[in-house]
Coordinates of C-alpha atoms and ligand atoms in Angstrom, one line a residue:
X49 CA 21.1 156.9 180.1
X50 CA 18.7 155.3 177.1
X51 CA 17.7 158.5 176.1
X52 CA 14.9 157.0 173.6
X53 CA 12.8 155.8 176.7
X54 CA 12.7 158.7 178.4
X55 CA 9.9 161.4 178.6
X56 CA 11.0 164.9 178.0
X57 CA 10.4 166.3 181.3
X58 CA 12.9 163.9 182.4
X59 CA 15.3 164.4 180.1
X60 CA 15.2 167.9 180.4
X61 CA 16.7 167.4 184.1
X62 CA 18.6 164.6 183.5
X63 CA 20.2 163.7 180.1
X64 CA 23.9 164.7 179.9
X65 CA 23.8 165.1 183.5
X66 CA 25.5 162.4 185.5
X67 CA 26.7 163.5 188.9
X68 CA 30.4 164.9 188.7
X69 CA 32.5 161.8 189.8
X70 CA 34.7 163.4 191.5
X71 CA 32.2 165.7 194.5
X72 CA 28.9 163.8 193.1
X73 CA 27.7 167.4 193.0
X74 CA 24.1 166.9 191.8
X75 CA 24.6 170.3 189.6
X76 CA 26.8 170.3 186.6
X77 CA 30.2 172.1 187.8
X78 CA 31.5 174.7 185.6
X79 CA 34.7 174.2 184.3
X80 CA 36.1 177.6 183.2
X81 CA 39.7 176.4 182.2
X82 CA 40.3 177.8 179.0
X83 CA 42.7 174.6 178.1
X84 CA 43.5 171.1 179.4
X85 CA 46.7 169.6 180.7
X86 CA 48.7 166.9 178.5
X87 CA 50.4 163.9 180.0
X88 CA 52.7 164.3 176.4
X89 CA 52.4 166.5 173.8
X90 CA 49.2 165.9 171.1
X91 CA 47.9 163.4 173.6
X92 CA 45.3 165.3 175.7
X93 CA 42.9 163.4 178.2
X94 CA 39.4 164.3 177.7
X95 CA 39.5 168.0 176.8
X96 CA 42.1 169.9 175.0
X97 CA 41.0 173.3 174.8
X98 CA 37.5 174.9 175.4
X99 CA 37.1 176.5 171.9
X100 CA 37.0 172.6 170.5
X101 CA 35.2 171.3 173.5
X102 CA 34.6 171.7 177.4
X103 CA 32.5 169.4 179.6
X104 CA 30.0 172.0 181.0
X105 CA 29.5 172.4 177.1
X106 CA 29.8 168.8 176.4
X107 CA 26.8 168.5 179.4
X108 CA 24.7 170.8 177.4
X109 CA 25.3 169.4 174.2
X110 CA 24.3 166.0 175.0
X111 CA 21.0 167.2 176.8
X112 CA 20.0 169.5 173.3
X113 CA 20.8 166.6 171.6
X114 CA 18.6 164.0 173.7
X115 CA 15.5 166.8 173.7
X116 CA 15.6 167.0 170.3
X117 CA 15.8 163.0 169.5
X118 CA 19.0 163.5 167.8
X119 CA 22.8 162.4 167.9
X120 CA 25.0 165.0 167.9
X121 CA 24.3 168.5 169.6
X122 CA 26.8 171.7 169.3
X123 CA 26.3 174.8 171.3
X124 CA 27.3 178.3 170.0
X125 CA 27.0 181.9 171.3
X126 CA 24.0 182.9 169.5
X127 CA 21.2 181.4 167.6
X128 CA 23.0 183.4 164.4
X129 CA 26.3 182.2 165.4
X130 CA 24.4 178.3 164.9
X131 CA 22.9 179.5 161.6
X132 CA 25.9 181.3 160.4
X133 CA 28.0 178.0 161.4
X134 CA 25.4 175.5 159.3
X135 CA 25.8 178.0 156.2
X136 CA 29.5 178.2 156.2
X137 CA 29.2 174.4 155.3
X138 CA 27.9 176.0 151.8
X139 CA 30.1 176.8 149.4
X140 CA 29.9 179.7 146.8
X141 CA 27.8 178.7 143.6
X142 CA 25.5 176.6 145.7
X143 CA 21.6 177.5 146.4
X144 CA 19.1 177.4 149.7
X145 CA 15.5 177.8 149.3
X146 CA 13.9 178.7 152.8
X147 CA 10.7 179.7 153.6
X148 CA 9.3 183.0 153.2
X149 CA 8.7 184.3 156.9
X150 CA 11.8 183.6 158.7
X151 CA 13.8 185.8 161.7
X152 CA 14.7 189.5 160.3
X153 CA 18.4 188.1 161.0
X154 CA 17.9 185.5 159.8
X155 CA 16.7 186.7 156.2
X156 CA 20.0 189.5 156.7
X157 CA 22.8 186.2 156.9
X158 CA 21.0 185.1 153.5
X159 CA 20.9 188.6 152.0
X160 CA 23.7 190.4 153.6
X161 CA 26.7 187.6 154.4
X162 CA 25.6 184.7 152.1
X163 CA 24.4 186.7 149.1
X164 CA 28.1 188.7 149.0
X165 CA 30.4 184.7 149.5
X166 CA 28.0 184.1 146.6
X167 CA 25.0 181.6 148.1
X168 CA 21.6 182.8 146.5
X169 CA 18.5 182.1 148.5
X170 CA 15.4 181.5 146.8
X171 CA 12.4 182.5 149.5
X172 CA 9.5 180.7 149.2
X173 CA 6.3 180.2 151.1
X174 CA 5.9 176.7 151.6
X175 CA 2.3 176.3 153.1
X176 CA 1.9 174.3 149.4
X177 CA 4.9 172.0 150.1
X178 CA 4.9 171.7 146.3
X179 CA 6.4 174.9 145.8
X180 CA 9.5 173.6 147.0
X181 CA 10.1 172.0 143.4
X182 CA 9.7 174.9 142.0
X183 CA 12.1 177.0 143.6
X184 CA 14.8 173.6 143.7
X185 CA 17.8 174.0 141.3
X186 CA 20.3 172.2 140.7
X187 CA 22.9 174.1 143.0
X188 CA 20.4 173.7 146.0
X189 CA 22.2 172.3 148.6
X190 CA 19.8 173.3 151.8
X191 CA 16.3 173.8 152.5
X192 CA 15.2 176.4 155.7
X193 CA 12.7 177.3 157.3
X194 CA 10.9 177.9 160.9
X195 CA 7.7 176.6 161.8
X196 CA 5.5 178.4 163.3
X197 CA 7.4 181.4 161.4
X198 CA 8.3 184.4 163.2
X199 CA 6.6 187.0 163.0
X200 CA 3.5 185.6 161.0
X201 CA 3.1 182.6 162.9
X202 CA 2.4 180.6 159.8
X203 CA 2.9 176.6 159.9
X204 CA 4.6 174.3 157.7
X205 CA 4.4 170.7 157.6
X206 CA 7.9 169.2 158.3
X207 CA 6.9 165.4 157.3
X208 CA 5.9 167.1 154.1
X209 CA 9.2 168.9 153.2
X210 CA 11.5 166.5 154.8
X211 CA 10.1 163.6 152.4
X212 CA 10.2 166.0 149.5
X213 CA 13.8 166.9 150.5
X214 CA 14.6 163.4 151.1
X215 CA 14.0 162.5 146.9
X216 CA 15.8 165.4 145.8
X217 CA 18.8 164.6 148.3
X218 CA 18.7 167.8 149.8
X219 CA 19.0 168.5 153.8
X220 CA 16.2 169.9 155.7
X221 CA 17.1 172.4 158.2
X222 CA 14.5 173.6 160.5
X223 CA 14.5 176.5 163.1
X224 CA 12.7 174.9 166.2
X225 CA 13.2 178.3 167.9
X226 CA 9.2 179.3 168.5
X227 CA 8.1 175.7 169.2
X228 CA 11.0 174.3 171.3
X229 CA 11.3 170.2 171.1
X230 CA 8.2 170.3 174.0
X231 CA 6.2 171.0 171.1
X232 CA 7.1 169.5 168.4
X233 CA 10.9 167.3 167.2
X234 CA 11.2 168.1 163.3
X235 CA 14.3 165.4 163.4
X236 CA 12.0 162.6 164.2
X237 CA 9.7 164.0 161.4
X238 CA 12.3 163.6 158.2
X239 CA 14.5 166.8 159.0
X240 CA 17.9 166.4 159.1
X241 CA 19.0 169.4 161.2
X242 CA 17.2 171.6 163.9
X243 CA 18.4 174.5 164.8
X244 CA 17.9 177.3 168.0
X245 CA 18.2 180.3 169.2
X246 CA 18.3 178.8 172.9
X247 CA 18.4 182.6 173.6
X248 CA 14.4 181.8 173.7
X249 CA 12.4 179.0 175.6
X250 CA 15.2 176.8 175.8
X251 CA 17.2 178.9 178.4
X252 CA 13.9 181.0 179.2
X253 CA 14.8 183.2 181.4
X254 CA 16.1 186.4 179.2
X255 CA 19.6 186.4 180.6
X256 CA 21.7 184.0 178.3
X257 CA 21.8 184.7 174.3
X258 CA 23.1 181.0 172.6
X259 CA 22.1 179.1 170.0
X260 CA 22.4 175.4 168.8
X261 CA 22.2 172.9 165.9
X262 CA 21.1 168.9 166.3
X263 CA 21.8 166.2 164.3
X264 CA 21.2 162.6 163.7
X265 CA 23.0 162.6 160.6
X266 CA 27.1 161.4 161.0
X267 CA 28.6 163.3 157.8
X268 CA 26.5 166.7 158.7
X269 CA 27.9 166.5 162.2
X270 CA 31.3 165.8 161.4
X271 CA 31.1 169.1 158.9
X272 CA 29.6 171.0 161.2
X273 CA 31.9 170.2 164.1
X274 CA 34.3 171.0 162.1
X275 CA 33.2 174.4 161.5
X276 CA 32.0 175.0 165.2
X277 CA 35.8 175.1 166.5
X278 CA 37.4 176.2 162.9
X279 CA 35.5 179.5 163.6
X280 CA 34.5 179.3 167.0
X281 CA 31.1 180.6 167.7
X282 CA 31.1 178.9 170.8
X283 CA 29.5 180.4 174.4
X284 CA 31.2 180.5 177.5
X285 CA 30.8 177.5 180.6
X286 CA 28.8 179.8 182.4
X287 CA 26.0 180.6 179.9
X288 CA 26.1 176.4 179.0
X289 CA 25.6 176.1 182.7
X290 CA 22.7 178.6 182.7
X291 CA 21.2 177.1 179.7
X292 CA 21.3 174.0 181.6
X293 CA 19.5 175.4 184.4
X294 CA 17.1 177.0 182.1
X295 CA 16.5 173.4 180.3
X296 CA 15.0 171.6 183.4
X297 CA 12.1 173.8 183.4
X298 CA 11.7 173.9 179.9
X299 CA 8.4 171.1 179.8
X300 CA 6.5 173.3 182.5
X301 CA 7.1 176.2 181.5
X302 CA 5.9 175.6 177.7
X303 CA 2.8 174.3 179.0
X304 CA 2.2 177.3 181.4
X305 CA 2.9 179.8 178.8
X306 CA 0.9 178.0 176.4
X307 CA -2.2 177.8 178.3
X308 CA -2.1 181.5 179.1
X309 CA -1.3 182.2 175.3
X310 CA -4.4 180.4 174.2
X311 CA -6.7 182.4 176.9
X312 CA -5.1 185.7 175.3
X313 CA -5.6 184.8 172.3
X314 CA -9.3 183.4 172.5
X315 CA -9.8 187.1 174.1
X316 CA -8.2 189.1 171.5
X317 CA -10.2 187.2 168.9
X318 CA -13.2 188.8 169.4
X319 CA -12.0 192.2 170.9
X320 CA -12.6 195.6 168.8
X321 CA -9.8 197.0 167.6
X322 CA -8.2 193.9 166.5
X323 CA -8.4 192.4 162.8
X324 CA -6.4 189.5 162.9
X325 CA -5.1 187.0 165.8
X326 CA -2.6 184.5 164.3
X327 CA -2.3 181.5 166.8
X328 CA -2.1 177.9 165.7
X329 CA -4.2 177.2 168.3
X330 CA -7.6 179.4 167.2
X331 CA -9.9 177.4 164.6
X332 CA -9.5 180.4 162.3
X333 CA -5.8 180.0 162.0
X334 CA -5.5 178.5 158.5
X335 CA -3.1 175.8 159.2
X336 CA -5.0 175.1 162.4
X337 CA -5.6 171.2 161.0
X338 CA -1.9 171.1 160.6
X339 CA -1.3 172.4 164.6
X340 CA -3.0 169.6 165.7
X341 CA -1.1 167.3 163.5
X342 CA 2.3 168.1 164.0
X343 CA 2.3 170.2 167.4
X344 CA 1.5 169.1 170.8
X345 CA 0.7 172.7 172.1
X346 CA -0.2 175.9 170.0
X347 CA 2.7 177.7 171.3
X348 CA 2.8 180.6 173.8
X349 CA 3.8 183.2 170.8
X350 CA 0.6 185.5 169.8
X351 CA 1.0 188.2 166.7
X352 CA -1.9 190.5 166.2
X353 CA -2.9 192.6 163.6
X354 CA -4.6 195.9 165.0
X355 CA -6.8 197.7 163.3
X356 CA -4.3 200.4 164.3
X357 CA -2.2 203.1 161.9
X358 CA 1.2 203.2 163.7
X359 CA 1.1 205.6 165.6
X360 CA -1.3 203.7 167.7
X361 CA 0.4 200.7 167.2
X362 CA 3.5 202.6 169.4
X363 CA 1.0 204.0 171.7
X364 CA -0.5 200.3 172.3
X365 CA 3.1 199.1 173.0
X366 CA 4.1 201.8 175.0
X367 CA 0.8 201.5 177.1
X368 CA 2.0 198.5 177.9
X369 CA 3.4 197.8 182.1
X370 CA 3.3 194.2 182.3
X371 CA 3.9 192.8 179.0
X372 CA 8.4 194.5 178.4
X373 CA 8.7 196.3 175.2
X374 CA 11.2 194.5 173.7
X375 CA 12.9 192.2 171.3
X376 CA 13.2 188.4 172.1
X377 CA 10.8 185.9 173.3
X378 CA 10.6 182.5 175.2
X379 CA 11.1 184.2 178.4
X380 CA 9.3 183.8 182.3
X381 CA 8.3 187.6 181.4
X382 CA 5.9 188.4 178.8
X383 CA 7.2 191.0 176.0
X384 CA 5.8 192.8 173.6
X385 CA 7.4 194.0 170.2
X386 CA 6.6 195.6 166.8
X387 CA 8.0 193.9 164.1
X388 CA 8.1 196.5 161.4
X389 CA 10.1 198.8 162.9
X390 CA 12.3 196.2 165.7
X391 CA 12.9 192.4 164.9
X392 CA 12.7 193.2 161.3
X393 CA 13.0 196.0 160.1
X394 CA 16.2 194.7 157.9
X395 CA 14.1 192.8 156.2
X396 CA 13.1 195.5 152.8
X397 CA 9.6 197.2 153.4
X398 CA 7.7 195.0 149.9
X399 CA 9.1 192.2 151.2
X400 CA 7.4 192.8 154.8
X401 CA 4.5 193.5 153.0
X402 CA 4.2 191.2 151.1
X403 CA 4.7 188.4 153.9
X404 CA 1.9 190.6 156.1
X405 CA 4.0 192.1 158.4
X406 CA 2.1 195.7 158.7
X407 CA 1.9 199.1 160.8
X408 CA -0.4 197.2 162.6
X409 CA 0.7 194.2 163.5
X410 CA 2.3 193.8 167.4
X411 CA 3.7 190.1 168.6
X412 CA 3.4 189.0 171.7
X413 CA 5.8 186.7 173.6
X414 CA 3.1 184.9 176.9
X415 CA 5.6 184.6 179.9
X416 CA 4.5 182.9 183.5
X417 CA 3.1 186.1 184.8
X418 CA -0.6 185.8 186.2
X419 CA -3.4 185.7 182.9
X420 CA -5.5 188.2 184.0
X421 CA -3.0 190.9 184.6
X422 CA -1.7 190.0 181.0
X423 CA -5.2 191.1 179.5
X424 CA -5.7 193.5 181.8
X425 CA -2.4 195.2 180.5
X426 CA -3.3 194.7 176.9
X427 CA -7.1 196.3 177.6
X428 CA -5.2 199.0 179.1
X429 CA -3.1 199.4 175.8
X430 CA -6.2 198.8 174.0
X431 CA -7.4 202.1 175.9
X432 CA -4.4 204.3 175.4
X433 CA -4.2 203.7 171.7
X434 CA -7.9 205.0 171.7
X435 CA -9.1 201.4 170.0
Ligands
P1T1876 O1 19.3 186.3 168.8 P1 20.0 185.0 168.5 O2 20.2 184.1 169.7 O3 21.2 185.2 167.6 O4 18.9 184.1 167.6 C1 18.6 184.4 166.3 C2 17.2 183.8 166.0 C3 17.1 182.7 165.3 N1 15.9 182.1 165.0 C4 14.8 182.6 165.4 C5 13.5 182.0 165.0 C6 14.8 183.8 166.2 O5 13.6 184.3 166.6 C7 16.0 184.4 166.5 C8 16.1 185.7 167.3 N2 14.9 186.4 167.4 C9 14.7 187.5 168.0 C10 15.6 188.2 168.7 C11 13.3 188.1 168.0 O6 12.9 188.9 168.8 O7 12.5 187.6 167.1

């Protein structure tokens, strides 16, 4: 399949999916074999054993790598097994700068596991892609960062960074997580790695956590193969089949959710009791001109700042009957969470502050369910929280 001529939705059913040759079953079979038989010894057919490769793996490898315009695709067990794997390529002495709003797991890999082997990271907010020079030395070996950032929703422009990357030598790794390659495919825009936590809109259905990197780049792939089966962060046949599943209503789905996300977030715009909506897709959102740029849909994550101590922040999210409290995002279901005290509370409370992640401030994942039950819950919340 010439995955270069094919549109997305298509892909997202088809690539890496050839019928099985031998029952033509339509649906990619899970193989569960741990290992592979050899005719003679060191001279396996195809597979050899399942922590260096298996084909329902191999399947969804191929169709992260065709979604995300790349070359190479590798599938791990968690979006921080995927990050974990890329840094292990680093060696101590040697320098990241990322951006400054990134996963609460993310930023405790850097500060927690990295920091200890010995790899600094500088953390910088890269809105002003200039500020990338600053923070450069010359130990960097890697530049991070997710776009739109999680929890702030902030944008930054990949074409940018990549091309300032690019003259310093330096790889560009980008978290794709929030957009998903529906939205936007930082690989065709300079970066040289994308990375997920397919846990989210890629498998989209809250019942698979996996992760993946993509490549285009022949010497980064080789490394991190290498490191994929050296430490073997890899998931299981049956969650790469149900990724796979996930994957073939990946275009629809982001399109749904958007829409309803943008209806929300219009709403909560002008509601009392809220201060701030951050959405790419609202004219008010500063790097609105750079949403239309660089993303084909605002997204279907919404974070609101509530004019709410948080005490009524709780009571607003636990209000809540349609929209799940819980961590994650991406999924069919819409979910609510507080980021201060849930998806990142590890990062230290200055820091939070600093980036604007307050008492007040709730983010919304926008899943399939019906639009006007969605604000109908929130006015409810808006109710018991007495705002
Ligand atoms: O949870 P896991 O599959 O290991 O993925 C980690 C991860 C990586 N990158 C981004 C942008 C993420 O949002 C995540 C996980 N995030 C959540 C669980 C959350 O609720 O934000």
């Amino acid at each position: 399949m010439h995955s270069d001529k094919l549109g997305l939705d298509t892909l997202a059913i088809h690539a890496g999916q050839e019928p099985d040759p031998t029952h033509a079953a339509v649906m990619q079979p899970i193989v569960m074999a741990s290992t592979f038989a050899q005719a003679e010894p060191g001279k396996p057919k195809l597979f050899e054993y399942s922590r260096s490769g298996n084909p329902t793996r191999q399947a969804l490898e191929s169709c992260l790598a065709a979604l995300e315009g790349g070359t190479h695709g590798f599938a791990f067990a968690s979006g921080s097994a995927a990050t974990l794997t890329l840094l292990h390529t680093l060696k101590p002495g040697d320098h990241i700068v990322s951006g400054d709003d990134v996963y609460g797991g993310t930023f405790r890999l850097f500060d927690k596991v990295l920091k200890p082997m010995g790899v600094n990271t500088t953390f910088v907010d890269l809105r002003q892609p200039e500020r990338l020079e600053s923070a450069i030395t010359p130990q960097t070996r890697l530049v991070w960062m997710e776009t739109p950032t999680n929890p702030m929703l902030k944008l930054f422009d990949i074409e940018a960074i990549a091309a300032r990357c690019k003259t310093h030598g330096i790889p560009l790794a980008v978290d794709n997580t929030f957009a998903s390659p529906v939205i936007q495919q930082p690989l065709k825009l300079g970066a040289a790695i994308v990375v997920h936590s397919t846990t989210k809109y890629i498998n989209g259905h809250s019942d698979v956590v996996g992760g993946a990197l993509i490549t285009s780049d022949d010497a980064i792939a080789e490394r991190v193969g290498f490191y994929q089966n050296a430490i073997g962060g890899v998931p299981s046949p049956f969650d790469c089949y149900m990724v796979l599943r996930g994957i073939k209503t990946l275009p629809v789905r982001m399109r749904h959710q958007a829409q309803s996300a943008e209806i929300l977030a219009r709403r909560l715009e002008g509601r009392k009791g809220v201060k701030t909506v951050h959405y790419p897709g609202l004219e008010s959102h500063p790097d609105h001109a750079l949403a239309k740029r660089q993303m084909r849909l605002p997204g279907a994550m919404v974070s609101v700042d509530l004019a709410a101590n948080v005490d009524q922040a709780k009571r607003f999210l636990s209000a809540l009957r349609i929209f799940t409290l819980a961590e994650s995002l991406g999924g069919v279901e819409s979910l609510a969470e507080h980021p201060a005290i849930m998806t990142h509370a590890s990062i230290p409370k200055e820091t939070r502050d600093a980036i604007g992640i307050g008492d007040g401030l709730v983010r919304l994942s926008v899943g399939l369910e019906d639009v006007e039950d969605l604000w109908a819950d929130l006015e409810g919340a808006f109710a018991a929280a007495a705002l």
